[in-house]
């Protein structure tokens, strides 16, 4: 359980973008004509000193005006209001028990499937990455996706648990995690828990690039 602020982040980004767009448009409409007039005046005054080269600037004045006002808009936009709006709109319902996702960690260069927090928060449960009983989190699809699937009859008959690799994938060894033993997970069952020891699994395969420290 914890808080997922992904929704608030998206709302804040949209709110801030709308605020910047509003600020830039408003300032351009109010001060744009004066900016263009001053720009033309500066170009004309500087013409004798630049051999007329500054006159080319006058052609760019209508383009420079919106670029200037939209460029400085973030300095005057209502960032605080956007933050408050995002917190009120998206933050009130973002805390609670968040389902872990069967996915490849963003920390991994290749495909190692396990259960992760959507934002990869630190978890107090040391076995948070283990699928529910009689389920497996395994590589799926040709481009390195992950899928939470029921264990098949062979997995169950072999009581397949722990980390296992599938060879021949596009990205080399693709690793998944199995919990194909009937009944609830028992942390005191050394045989089962040792199969989930990712450090031991990495030590057995030191040449696999996708297995780096901090796999889960």
Short mmCIF file of N, CA and C in Angstrom, two decimals, residues 27 63 81 89 160 177 179 185 203:
data_model
loop_
_atom_site.label_atom_id
_atom_site.label_comp_id
_atom_site.label_asym_id
_atom_site.label_seq_id
_atom_site.Cartn_x
_atom_site.Cartn_y
_atom_site.Cartn_z
N UNK A 27 -0.26 38.05 -22.88
CA UNK A 27 0.78 39.07 -22.97
C UNK A 27 1.09 39.44 -24.42
N UNK A 63 7.91 37.59 -35.77
CA UNK A 63 8.18 36.22 -35.32
C UNK A 63 8.78 36.23 -33.92
N UNK A 81 -0.90 27.89 -8.37
CA UNK A 81 -2.31 27.52 -8.59
C UNK A 81 -2.39 26.16 -9.28
N UNK A 89 -7.34 17.85 -7.22
CA UNK A 89 -8.03 17.01 -8.20
C UNK A 89 -7.51 15.59 -8.22
N UNK A 160 6.88 -25.71 -10.17
CA UNK A 160 7.89 -24.78 -10.66
C UNK A 160 7.81 -23.46 -9.89
N UNK A 177 9.37 -15.12 -13.37
CA UNK A 177 9.31 -15.68 -12.02
C UNK A 177 8.03 -16.50 -11.89
N UNK A 179 5.43 -19.07 -9.47
CA UNK A 179 4.95 -19.47 -8.14
C UNK A 179 3.91 -20.57 -8.34
N UNK A 185 1.43 -19.01 -0.23
CA UNK A 185 2.87 -18.83 -0.11
C UNK A 185 3.27 -18.93 1.35
N UNK A 203 24.17 -14.86 -9.39
CA UNK A 203 25.50 -15.44 -9.24
C UNK A 203 25.70 -16.67 -10.12
#
